[in-house]
Coordinates of C-alpha atoms in Angstrom, one line a residue:
M1 CA 30.0 -51.1 -40.0
I2 CA 33.3 -52.6 -38.9
T3 CA 35.2 -50.9 -41.8
N4 CA 33.5 -47.6 -40.9
P5 CA 32.5 -47.4 -37.2
G6 CA 29.7 -45.2 -36.1
G7 CA 31.5 -42.9 -33.7
G8 CA 30.0 -40.7 -30.9
G9 CA 27.0 -39.8 -33.0
S10 CA 25.5 -43.2 -32.6
N11 CA 26.0 -43.1 -28.8
L12 CA 24.2 -39.7 -28.6
W13 CA 21.2 -40.8 -30.6
T14 CA 21.0 -44.0 -28.6
Y15 CA 20.8 -42.1 -25.4
I16 CA 18.2 -39.6 -26.8
L17 CA 16.0 -42.3 -28.2
G18 CA 16.1 -44.4 -25.0
G19 CA 18.3 -47.3 -26.3
N20 CA 20.9 -49.3 -24.4
L21 CA 23.8 -46.8 -24.0
H22 CA 26.1 -49.5 -22.5
L23 CA 25.5 -51.7 -25.6
S24 CA 26.0 -48.7 -27.9
V25 CA 29.3 -47.7 -26.5
T26 CA 30.5 -51.4 -26.5
M27 CA 29.5 -51.9 -30.2
T28 CA 31.2 -48.6 -31.2
F29 CA 34.4 -49.5 -29.4
L30 CA 34.6 -53.0 -30.8
S31 CA 33.8 -51.8 -34.3
T32 CA 36.5 -49.2 -34.0
L33 CA 39.1 -51.8 -33.0
A34 CA 38.0 -54.1 -35.8
A35 CA 38.4 -51.2 -38.3
F36 CA 42.2 -51.4 -37.8
A37 CA 42.1 -54.8 -39.5
M38 CA 38.9 -54.7 -41.6
M39 CA 39.7 -51.5 -43.4
P40 CA 43.1 -52.7 -44.9
F41 CA 41.3 -55.9 -45.8
W42 CA 38.6 -53.9 -47.7
T43 CA 41.3 -51.9 -49.5
M44 CA 43.0 -55.0 -50.7
T45 CA 39.8 -56.6 -52.0
L46 CA 36.8 -54.5 -52.9
G47 CA 38.7 -51.2 -52.7
R48 CA 41.1 -52.2 -55.5
L49 CA 38.1 -52.7 -57.9
I50 CA 36.8 -49.2 -57.1
F51 CA 40.1 -47.3 -57.0
A52 CA 42.0 -49.2 -59.6
E53 CA 44.4 -46.3 -60.3
G54 CA 44.5 -44.6 -56.8
H55 CA 46.6 -45.3 -53.8
I56 CA 44.2 -45.8 -50.9
V57 CA 45.4 -44.4 -47.5
V58 CA 44.0 -46.1 -44.4
P59 CA 43.5 -43.4 -41.8
Y60 CA 44.9 -45.2 -38.8
R61 CA 45.4 -42.0 -36.9
N62 CA 41.8 -41.0 -37.3
I63 CA 40.7 -44.5 -36.2
A64 CA 43.0 -44.3 -33.1
T65 CA 41.7 -40.9 -32.3
L66 CA 38.1 -42.2 -32.4
A67 CA 39.0 -45.1 -30.1
G68 CA 40.8 -42.8 -27.7
G69 CA 37.8 -40.5 -27.8
L70 CA 35.7 -43.4 -26.5
V71 CA 38.0 -44.9 -23.9
I72 CA 39.2 -41.7 -22.2
P73 CA 35.8 -40.1 -21.6
L74 CA 34.5 -43.5 -20.3
M75 CA 37.4 -43.7 -17.8
V76 CA 36.7 -40.2 -16.7
G77 CA 33.0 -40.9 -16.3
L78 CA 33.6 -44.1 -14.3
L79 CA 36.0 -42.2 -12.0
I80 CA 33.4 -39.5 -11.4
R81 CA 30.7 -42.0 -10.8
R82 CA 32.9 -43.9 -8.4
L83 CA 34.3 -40.9 -6.4
F84 CA 31.6 -38.3 -6.8
P85 CA 28.2 -40.0 -7.3
R86 CA 26.2 -36.9 -6.6
V87 CA 28.2 -34.9 -9.3
A88 CA 27.6 -37.8 -11.7
D89 CA 23.9 -37.7 -11.1
C90 CA 23.9 -33.9 -11.8
L91 CA 25.9 -34.4 -15.0
A92 CA 23.5 -37.2 -16.1
K93 CA 20.6 -34.9 -15.9
A94 CA 22.4 -32.3 -18.1
L95 CA 23.5 -34.9 -20.6
K96 CA 20.3 -35.1 -22.7
P97 CA 20.0 -31.3 -23.5
L98 CA 23.7 -31.1 -24.1
A99 CA 23.5 -34.1 -26.5
G100 CA 20.7 -32.4 -28.4
I101 CA 22.7 -29.2 -28.6
F102 CA 25.8 -31.1 -29.8
I103 CA 23.9 -32.9 -32.5
C104 CA 22.4 -29.6 -33.7
V105 CA 25.8 -28.0 -33.8
I106 CA 27.3 -30.9 -35.8
V107 CA 24.4 -30.8 -38.4
V108 CA 24.5 -27.0 -38.8
F109 CA 28.3 -26.6 -39.0
G110 CA 28.6 -29.8 -41.1
I111 CA 26.2 -28.3 -43.7
Y112 CA 27.9 -24.9 -43.6
A113 CA 31.3 -26.4 -44.1
N114 CA 30.2 -28.4 -47.1
L115 CA 27.8 -25.8 -48.4
Y116 CA 29.5 -25.6 -51.8
M117 CA 28.9 -29.3 -52.3
L118 CA 25.1 -28.9 -52.0
Q119 CA 25.2 -27.5 -55.5
L120 CA 26.4 -30.9 -56.7
L121 CA 23.5 -32.8 -55.0
D122 CA 20.7 -34.1 -57.2
T123 CA 17.6 -36.2 -56.7
M124 CA 19.4 -39.4 -57.5
V125 CA 22.2 -38.8 -55.0
L126 CA 19.8 -37.8 -52.2
L127 CA 17.6 -40.8 -52.9
S128 CA 20.6 -43.2 -52.9
A129 CA 21.8 -41.7 -49.6
T130 CA 18.4 -42.0 -48.0
C131 CA 18.0 -45.6 -49.1
L132 CA 21.5 -46.5 -47.8
V133 CA 20.6 -45.0 -44.4
L134 CA 17.2 -46.6 -44.2
L135 CA 18.5 -50.0 -45.3
G136 CA 21.2 -49.8 -42.5
Y137 CA 18.6 -49.1 -39.9
A138 CA 16.2 -51.7 -41.2
F139 CA 18.9 -54.4 -41.5
G140 CA 20.1 -53.8 -37.9
G141 CA 16.6 -53.7 -36.5
M142 CA 15.4 -56.8 -38.3
A143 CA 18.5 -58.7 -37.3
A144 CA 17.9 -57.7 -33.6
A145 CA 14.2 -58.7 -33.9
L146 CA 15.1 -62.1 -35.3
M147 CA 17.4 -62.5 -32.3
R148 CA 14.5 -61.6 -30.0
Q149 CA 16.2 -58.6 -28.5
S150 CA 14.3 -56.2 -26.3
W151 CA 13.2 -52.8 -27.7
P152 CA 16.1 -50.8 -26.3
D153 CA 18.6 -53.3 -27.5
A154 CA 17.0 -53.6 -30.9
L155 CA 16.9 -49.8 -31.2
T156 CA 20.6 -49.6 -30.3
I157 CA 21.6 -52.3 -32.8
A158 CA 19.7 -50.5 -35.5
V159 CA 21.2 -47.1 -34.7
E160 CA 24.8 -48.6 -34.6
T161 CA 24.2 -50.4 -37.9
G162 CA 22.7 -47.4 -39.7
I163 CA 25.0 -44.6 -38.5
Q164 CA 28.4 -44.5 -40.2
N165 CA 31.4 -42.3 -39.5
T166 CA 31.3 -40.4 -42.8
G167 CA 34.3 -38.3 -41.8
I168 CA 36.6 -41.4 -42.3
A169 CA 35.0 -42.0 -45.8
I170 CA 35.5 -38.3 -46.7
F171 CA 39.1 -38.5 -45.5
I172 CA 40.0 -41.5 -47.6
L173 CA 38.4 -40.0 -50.7
R174 CA 40.3 -36.7 -50.3
V175 CA 43.7 -38.3 -49.9
T176 CA 43.2 -41.0 -52.5
L177 CA 41.7 -39.0 -55.4
E178 CA 42.9 -35.9 -57.2
Q179 CA 40.8 -32.8 -57.6
P180 CA 38.1 -32.4 -58.8
E181 CA 37.3 -36.1 -58.6
A182 CA 37.8 -35.9 -54.8
D183 CA 35.1 -33.3 -54.3
I184 CA 32.7 -35.0 -56.8
N185 CA 33.0 -38.4 -55.0
T186 CA 32.8 -36.8 -51.6
V187 CA 29.2 -35.6 -52.4
V188 CA 27.8 -39.1 -51.6
P189 CA 29.2 -39.4 -48.0
V190 CA 28.1 -35.8 -47.4
A191 CA 24.6 -36.6 -48.6
V192 CA 24.6 -39.7 -46.3
A193 CA 25.8 -37.5 -43.4
I194 CA 22.9 -35.1 -44.0
M195 CA 20.2 -37.8 -44.3
T196 CA 21.5 -40.0 -41.4
P197 CA 19.8 -38.1 -38.5
V198 CA 16.5 -37.5 -40.4
P199 CA 14.8 -40.9 -39.6
L200 CA 16.1 -40.7 -36.0
F201 CA 14.7 -37.2 -35.6
I202 CA 11.3 -38.4 -37.0
L203 CA 11.4 -41.3 -34.5
W204 CA 12.1 -38.9 -31.6
V205 CA 9.2 -36.7 -32.7
L206 CA 6.9 -39.8 -32.7
Q207 CA 8.1 -40.8 -29.3
K208 CA 7.7 -37.3 -27.9
C209 CA 4.6 -36.1 -29.5
V210 CA 2.5 -38.7 -31.3
L211 CA 2.7 -41.9 -29.2
S212 CA 2.1 -40.0 -25.9
R213 CA -1.2 -38.7 -27.1
F214 CA -2.5 -42.3 -27.5
G215 CA -1.4 -43.3 -24.0
I216 CA 1.5 -45.4 -25.3
C217 CA 4.4 -45.6 -22.8
V218 CA 7.8 -45.2 -24.3
V219 CA 10.8 -46.0 -22.1
K220 CA 13.5 -43.4 -22.4
N221 CA 16.5 -44.2 -20.2
A222 CA 17.2 -45.6 -16.7
E223 CA 15.7 -42.6 -15.0
E224 CA 13.4 -40.7 -17.3
K225 CA 10.1 -41.8 -19.0
I226 CA 7.5 -40.5 -21.4
C227 CA 4.5 -42.2 -19.9
P228 CA 1.2 -40.2 -20.1
V229 CA -1.4 -40.6 -17.5
A230 CA -4.2 -42.5 -19.3
C231 CA -7.8 -43.2 -18.3
I232 CA -8.4 -45.9 -15.7
E233 CA -11.8 -47.6 -15.4
E234 CA -13.1 -47.9 -11.9
G235 CA -16.3 -50.0 -12.1
H236 CA -18.0 -48.4 -15.1
Q237 CA -16.8 -44.8 -14.6
Q238 CA -13.9 -43.3 -16.5
H239 CA -11.7 -40.5 -15.4
N240 CA -9.8 -38.3 -17.8
S241 CA -6.0 -37.9 -17.5
A242 CA -6.3 -34.4 -15.9
S243 CA -8.4 -35.7 -13.0
V244 CA -6.1 -38.7 -12.4
E245 CA -3.0 -36.4 -12.3
K246 CA -4.5 -34.5 -9.4
L247 CA -4.5 -37.7 -7.4
L248 CA -0.7 -38.2 -7.8
P249 CA 1.2 -37.8 -4.5
N250 CA 4.1 -35.3 -4.5
N251 CA 6.7 -37.0 -2.3
N252 CA 10.3 -36.0 -2.4
D253 CA 11.6 -39.2 -0.9
M254 CA 9.8 -41.6 -3.2
P255 CA 9.6 -41.8 -7.0
V256 CA 6.4 -40.4 -8.6
N257 CA 3.5 -42.8 -9.1
W258 CA 3.6 -44.3 -12.6
Q259 CA 0.5 -45.0 -14.7
F260 CA 1.4 -48.4 -16.2
S261 CA 0.5 -48.8 -19.9
T262 CA -1.2 -52.2 -19.3
L263 CA -3.6 -50.7 -16.7
N264 CA -5.7 -48.8 -19.2
N265 CA -8.4 -51.4 -19.4
V266 CA -8.0 -53.1 -16.0
T267 CA -10.8 -52.6 -13.5
T268 CA -10.1 -51.8 -9.9
V269 CA -12.0 -53.4 -7.0
Q270 CA -12.1 -50.7 -4.4
P271 CA -10.6 -47.3 -3.6
K272 CA -7.8 -46.8 -1.2
I273 CA -6.4 -44.3 1.3
R274 CA -3.6 -42.2 -0.1
I275 CA -0.2 -43.8 0.5
D276 CA 1.4 -40.5 1.6
E277 CA -1.2 -40.2 4.3
I278 CA -0.5 -43.7 5.5
R279 CA 3.2 -43.2 5.5
G280 CA 3.0 -39.9 7.3
R281 CA 1.0 -41.4 10.1
R282 CA 3.5 -44.3 10.4
V283 CA 6.5 -42.0 10.5
A284 CA 4.9 -39.9 13.2
I285 CA 4.4 -43.0 15.4
F286 CA 7.9 -44.2 14.6
D287 CA 9.5 -40.8 15.6
K288 CA 7.4 -40.5 18.7
E289 CA 8.5 -44.0 19.9
H290 CA 12.1 -43.4 19.0
K291 CA 12.1 -40.2 21.1
R292 CA 10.5 -42.0 24.0
Q293 CA 13.1 -44.7 24.0
Q294 CA 15.9 -42.1 23.8
A295 CA 14.5 -40.3 26.8
L296 CA 14.8 -43.5 28.8
I297 CA 18.6 -43.3 28.7
P298 CA 19.3 -41.5 32.0
R299 CA 22.9 -40.6 31.3
L300 CA 25.6 -41.5 28.9
E301 CA 27.8 -44.4 30.0
K302 CA 31.0 -45.4 28.2
I303 CA 31.7 -48.8 26.7
E304 CA 34.9 -50.3 25.2
V305 CA 34.7 -51.4 21.6
I306 CA 37.6 -53.4 20.2
Y307 CA 37.7 -53.2 16.4
D308 CA 39.1 -56.4 14.9
G309 CA 40.3 -55.5 11.4
L310 CA 42.4 -57.0 8.7
N311 CA 45.8 -58.5 9.4
D312 CA 45.0 -58.8 13.1
E313 CA 44.6 -55.0 13.4
K314 CA 43.2 -54.0 16.8
I315 CA 41.8 -50.6 17.6
T316 CA 40.2 -49.8 20.9
L317 CA 37.4 -47.2 20.8
I318 CA 35.6 -45.6 23.8
M319 CA 32.0 -45.1 22.7
N320 CA 28.6 -44.2 24.3
K321 CA 26.5 -47.2 25.6
G322 CA 23.2 -47.6 23.8
V323 CA 23.8 -44.6 21.6
S324 CA 26.9 -45.3 19.5
T325 CA 26.6 -47.6 16.5
P326 CA 29.0 -49.6 14.3
Y327 CA 28.7 -46.8 11.8
N328 CA 29.9 -44.3 14.4
C329 CA 32.8 -46.6 15.1
A330 CA 33.7 -46.7 11.5
Q331 CA 33.7 -42.9 11.4
H332 CA 36.5 -42.9 13.9
I333 CA 38.6 -45.4 11.9
N334 CA 38.8 -44.3 8.2
E335 CA 36.5 -43.1 5.4
Q336 CA 37.2 -46.0 3.1
L337 CA 36.0 -48.5 5.7
L338 CA 33.0 -46.3 6.4
K339 CA 31.9 -46.4 2.7
R340 CA 32.5 -50.2 2.2
S341 CA 30.9 -51.5 5.4
V342 CA 27.6 -53.2 4.7
V343 CA 26.8 -54.9 8.1
A344 CA 28.7 -55.3 11.4
E345 CA 29.5 -58.3 13.6
V346 CA 29.2 -57.5 17.3
N347 CA 30.5 -60.2 19.6
G348 CA 29.9 -62.7 16.8
E349 CA 26.3 -61.6 16.0
I350 CA 25.4 -59.9 12.7
W351 CA 24.5 -56.4 13.5
D352 CA 23.0 -53.4 11.7
M353 CA 25.4 -50.6 11.0
H354 CA 23.0 -48.0 12.5
R355 CA 21.9 -50.1 15.5
P356 CA 23.2 -48.9 18.9
I357 CA 25.7 -51.1 20.7
P358 CA 24.5 -52.0 24.2
T359 CA 27.7 -53.2 25.9
D360 CA 31.5 -53.8 25.6
C361 CA 32.2 -55.8 22.5
T362 CA 34.5 -56.9 19.8
L363 CA 33.5 -55.4 16.5
K364 CA 34.1 -56.5 12.9
L365 CA 32.9 -54.5 9.9
L366 CA 31.9 -56.6 6.9
H367 CA 31.9 -55.6 3.2
M368 CA 30.4 -57.3 0.1
K369 CA 33.5 -59.4 -0.6
P370 CA 34.5 -61.1 2.7
E371 CA 36.9 -64.0 2.5
D372 CA 35.2 -66.0 5.2
L373 CA 32.5 -68.2 3.6
H374 CA 30.1 -67.9 6.6
Q375 CA 30.4 -64.2 6.7
A376 CA 29.8 -64.0 2.9
T377 CA 26.6 -66.0 3.3
L378 CA 25.3 -63.7 6.1
V379 CA 26.3 -60.5 4.1
N380 CA 24.5 -61.8 1.0
K381 CA 21.4 -62.6 2.9
A382 CA 21.4 -59.1 4.4
F383 CA 21.8 -57.6 1.0
W384 CA 19.0 -59.8 -0.5
R385 CA 16.7 -59.0 2.4
S386 CA 17.3 -55.3 2.1
C387 CA 16.5 -55.4 -1.6
S388 CA 13.1 -57.1 -0.8
F389 CA 12.4 -54.3 1.7
L390 CA 13.3 -51.6 -0.9
L391 CA 11.1 -53.4 -3.5
G392 CA 8.2 -53.1 -1.2
A393 CA 8.9 -49.4 -0.6
V394 CA 9.0 -48.7 -4.3
V395 CA 6.0 -50.8 -5.4
E396 CA 3.8 -49.4 -2.5
G397 CA 4.2 -45.9 -4.0
A398 CA 4.4 -46.9 -7.7
F399 CA 0.7 -47.1 -8.6
Q400 CA -2.1 -44.5 -9.0
D401 CA -4.3 -43.8 -5.9
E402 CA -7.2 -45.7 -7.5
I403 CA -5.2 -48.9 -7.2
S404 CA -4.9 -50.3 -3.7
V405 CA -1.5 -51.7 -2.9
C406 CA -1.3 -53.8 0.3
L407 CA 2.1 -55.3 1.2
H408 CA 1.8 -58.8 2.5
S409 CA 5.4 -60.1 3.2
F410 CA 8.7 -61.1 1.7
P411 CA 10.1 -64.6 2.3
P412 CA 13.4 -65.2 4.1
A413 CA 16.4 -64.3 2.0
N414 CA 17.4 -67.1 -0.3
V415 CA 20.2 -66.1 -2.7
R416 CA 20.2 -69.4 -4.5
S417 CA 16.6 -68.8 -5.6
G418 CA 18.0 -66.2 -8.1
S419 CA 15.7 -63.3 -7.1
F420 CA 14.6 -61.1 -4.2
V421 CA 10.8 -61.1 -3.7
Y422 CA 7.9 -59.2 -2.2
D423 CA 4.3 -60.6 -2.3
I424 CA 1.8 -57.8 -2.7
Q425 CA -1.9 -57.7 -3.0
L426 CA -3.3 -55.4 -5.7
N427 CA -7.1 -54.7 -6.2
L428 CA -6.8 -55.4 -9.9
N429 CA -8.5 -57.8 -12.1
D430 CA -6.7 -59.4 -15.1
W431 CA -3.5 -57.3 -15.0
V432 CA -0.7 -58.7 -17.1
P433 CA 2.4 -56.6 -16.6
S434 CA 4.3 -55.6 -19.7
Q435 CA 8.1 -55.1 -20.1
N436 CA 7.5 -51.4 -20.0
D437 CA 5.8 -51.8 -16.6
L438 CA 8.8 -53.8 -15.3
R439 CA 11.2 -51.1 -16.6
Q440 CA 9.2 -48.3 -14.9
I441 CA 9.4 -50.1 -11.5
A442 CA 13.1 -50.8 -12.0
A443 CA 13.7 -47.1 -12.8
S444 CA 11.8 -46.0 -9.7
F445 CA 13.8 -48.6 -7.7
Q446 CA 17.1 -47.3 -9.0
K447 CA 16.1 -43.7 -8.4
F448 CA 15.1 -44.5 -4.8
V449 CA 18.3 -46.3 -3.9
R450 CA 20.5 -43.6 -5.2
Q451 CA 19.0 -41.2 -2.6
D452 CA 21.3 -42.8 0.0
H453 CA 18.6 -43.7 2.6
I454 CA 19.9 -45.3 5.7
F455 CA 18.2 -48.4 7.3
Q456 CA 17.0 -47.2 10.7
R457 CA 16.1 -50.0 13.1
L458 CA 13.6 -49.7 16.0
D459 CA 12.3 -52.4 18.4
V460 CA 8.8 -51.6 19.5
D461 CA 6.1 -53.2 21.5
S462 CA 3.5 -55.2 19.6
S463 CA 0.8 -52.7 20.6
V464 CA 2.8 -49.9 18.9
A465 CA 3.3 -52.0 15.8
L466 CA -0.4 -52.8 15.6
K467 CA -1.2 -49.1 15.8
M468 CA 1.5 -48.4 13.2
F469 CA 0.1 -50.9 10.7
E470 CA -3.6 -50.7 11.5
D471 CA -4.4 -50.0 7.8
N472 CA -2.7 -53.3 6.7
A473 CA -4.8 -56.3 7.5
F474 CA -1.9 -58.7 6.7
K475 CA 0.5 -57.0 9.0
T476 CA -2.0 -56.9 11.9
E477 CA -2.4 -60.7 11.5
Q478 CA 1.3 -61.3 11.4
I479 CA 2.4 -59.0 14.3
P480 CA 1.0 -61.1 17.2
H481 CA 2.6 -64.3 15.8
I482 CA 6.0 -62.5 15.2
A483 CA 5.9 -61.0 18.7
T484 CA 5.6 -64.4 20.4
K485 CA 8.9 -65.4 18.8
S486 CA 10.8 -62.4 20.2
S487 CA 12.9 -62.6 23.4
T488 CA 10.3 -60.6 25.4
G489 CA 7.3 -62.2 23.8
R490 CA 5.9 -58.7 22.8
S491 CA 8.6 -57.1 20.7
I492 CA 8.5 -56.3 17.0
T493 CA 11.4 -55.0 14.9
V494 CA 10.6 -52.4 12.3
Y495 CA 12.9 -50.6 9.8
R496 CA 12.5 -47.2 8.3
V497 CA 14.0 -46.1 4.9
G498 CA 13.0 -42.6 3.9
D499 CA 9.3 -42.4 4.8
H500 CA 8.7 -46.1 4.3
I501 CA 8.4 -48.4 7.4
D502 CA 8.0 -52.2 7.3
I503 CA 8.5 -55.2 9.6
S504 CA 11.6 -57.4 9.4
R505 CA 13.9 -59.2 11.8
G506 CA 16.9 -57.9 9.9
P507 CA 19.7 -57.2 9.8
M508 CA 19.7 -54.8 6.9
I509 CA 22.5 -53.2 4.9
A510 CA 23.8 -49.8 6.0
S511 CA 22.4 -47.7 3.2
S512 CA 20.3 -48.0 0.0
S513 CA 23.2 -46.5 -1.9
L514 CA 25.0 -49.9 -1.5
V515 CA 22.6 -51.3 -4.1
G516 CA 24.0 -50.9 -7.6
R517 CA 22.6 -52.3 -10.8
C518 CA 19.1 -53.7 -10.5
S519 CA 16.3 -55.1 -12.6
I520 CA 12.7 -56.0 -11.9
A521 CA 12.6 -59.3 -13.7
A522 CA 9.1 -60.6 -13.3
I523 CA 5.7 -60.1 -11.7
H524 CA 3.9 -63.5 -11.2
K525 CA 0.2 -63.7 -10.3
L526 CA -0.1 -66.1 -7.4
N527 CA -3.9 -66.0 -7.1
S528 CA -6.8 -63.7 -7.8
K529 CA -5.3 -60.7 -5.9
L530 CA -1.7 -61.6 -4.8
Y531 CA 1.2 -60.8 -7.1
R532 CA 4.8 -61.9 -6.5
F533 CA 7.2 -59.1 -7.5
Q534 CA 10.7 -60.4 -8.3
G535 CA 14.0 -58.6 -8.9
V536 CA 17.7 -59.0 -9.1
A537 CA 20.4 -56.6 -8.1
L538 CA 24.2 -56.2 -7.6
P539 CA 26.1 -54.4 -4.8
S540 CA 27.3 -51.0 -5.9
E541 CA 31.0 -52.2 -5.7
I542 CA 30.4 -55.2 -8.0
H543 CA 30.3 -54.7 -11.8
I544 CA 29.7 -57.2 -14.5
N545 CA 29.1 -56.9 -18.2
H546 CA 25.7 -56.7 -19.9
F547 CA 25.7 -60.3 -21.1
A548 CA 26.4 -61.7 -17.6
F549 CA 23.7 -59.6 -16.0
G550 CA 21.3 -60.8 -18.7
I551 CA 21.9 -64.3 -17.5
L552 CA 21.0 -63.3 -13.9
E553 CA 17.9 -61.5 -15.2
S554 CA 16.8 -64.7 -17.1
R555 CA 17.2 -66.8 -14.0
A556 CA 15.3 -64.2 -11.9
R557 CA 12.3 -64.4 -14.3
K558 CA 11.4 -67.9 -13.1
L559 CA 8.8 -68.1 -10.4
N560 CA 10.6 -67.9 -7.1
P561 CA 10.1 -71.2 -5.2
A562 CA 9.4 -69.5 -1.8
R563 CA 6.2 -70.6 -0.1
T564 CA 3.0 -68.9 -1.3
P565 CA 1.3 -67.0 1.6
E566 CA -2.2 -67.8 2.5
L567 CA -4.7 -65.0 2.3
K568 CA -6.9 -65.0 5.4
S569 CA -7.8 -61.3 5.2
N570 CA -10.3 -59.8 2.8
S571 CA -8.5 -56.5 2.5

């Protein structure tokens, strides 16, 4: 592989088949760089035995073009993702059909351009080419399996091992040998080029058509799945897939409900109210209370906000008391500050970016890389806390309506634990989540955070909170206890993200889009009904390589040491 790197074809097939595209591009790039040294090494050793009388030309220009063809598009893509995330999302949706069209064009035109060589093909050449391709895929796949790689990574390694850039081989043969020997010897790499996509196409057909009919979930990429809705047993009654699909909520703010592959033979304990109905009622109460509080402001009063920036920068802003927020202040300063700010510091107190400022103050806007250690700790806790909140939002809407999902609570943010957590009750017996289940939840999480939902804070009376969460027995138990610890003895702080509302003291980050790469690392069963969902995530402005993130994932799989909640409610 390192004397003949795979090129862009391996990257396209990896994406179409649902492999690890980051790993694919990395392997292609490294093998391309290695080819500069390995190809001359091959020509001076094995190559001299094969071409004893020819002068072998190493196509350095072709290899350099291949390397540039990888690096330049990657840089352009990273710039688009960084500067125009919405455009990047639109382009990502169009990538798969374009990749399919591109592969078809390559195959059709490749066969047409070498049509005269098809006359030289015989059964032995085709059989040899097929065996070479299959052995490449098999060797890469078995090596990855021995290293205990995940299915997407193993698939990627197999594709990268099996796909070779036959164009380089053809080039070497044509410039090394005289005619007609050049054409005769070129028949073999042409045959390999023809047979290379055949096993991959068969695998794609299996994923798309065959496996789905048997209810087997196949992970595609970070945002798209082939996951058929299979039968769920409720007591002793079975529902077919069509009847289950009718129960799926259609909510534009949240990802669609997934039917997890490991739930096919898991029994449910009791039915539940549709989650979209519950959320709709909570949002109505939230909006009504927010409007009521806004109406209590008799007239706008002005306050003086002194922004304390870098290098002792001081900016005085005249804002509206009880209405203007740190986010509004950042809008008056500069756009870069607005995009980077995660939380604020108002008179030394950590403050939500969208929480109104009640009085004259000194304002600091904090990002994910503060130099002050104390500020860094507070920002990290806010990020971790927000991820737990978002995890609850995603999991609450991730299951079919037959499965009752009751959010219990998430422990205080503890970055050193290695994972953010939400403890959730499911009315399931004997559910053991698979890796596919974890990936589906992670994909829903990633899709939700990309919708750029703001964290909207509202302090309400405990009676309003009880009405808002009357369907959740855990929250109704927690609300009176939480209220007694507030400054008024009756206040509860709730946050709204999209159409999801939950209880938290806060503060939270400004927007869900500040969450970057994430993974749902584990789901631990705490007792007969309670499950601990654990994840790990990075801020959107922090990027690390695949290996380093894998270390974080491994750490996050361990059971989080946070206290296990006691179940007092039979909900």
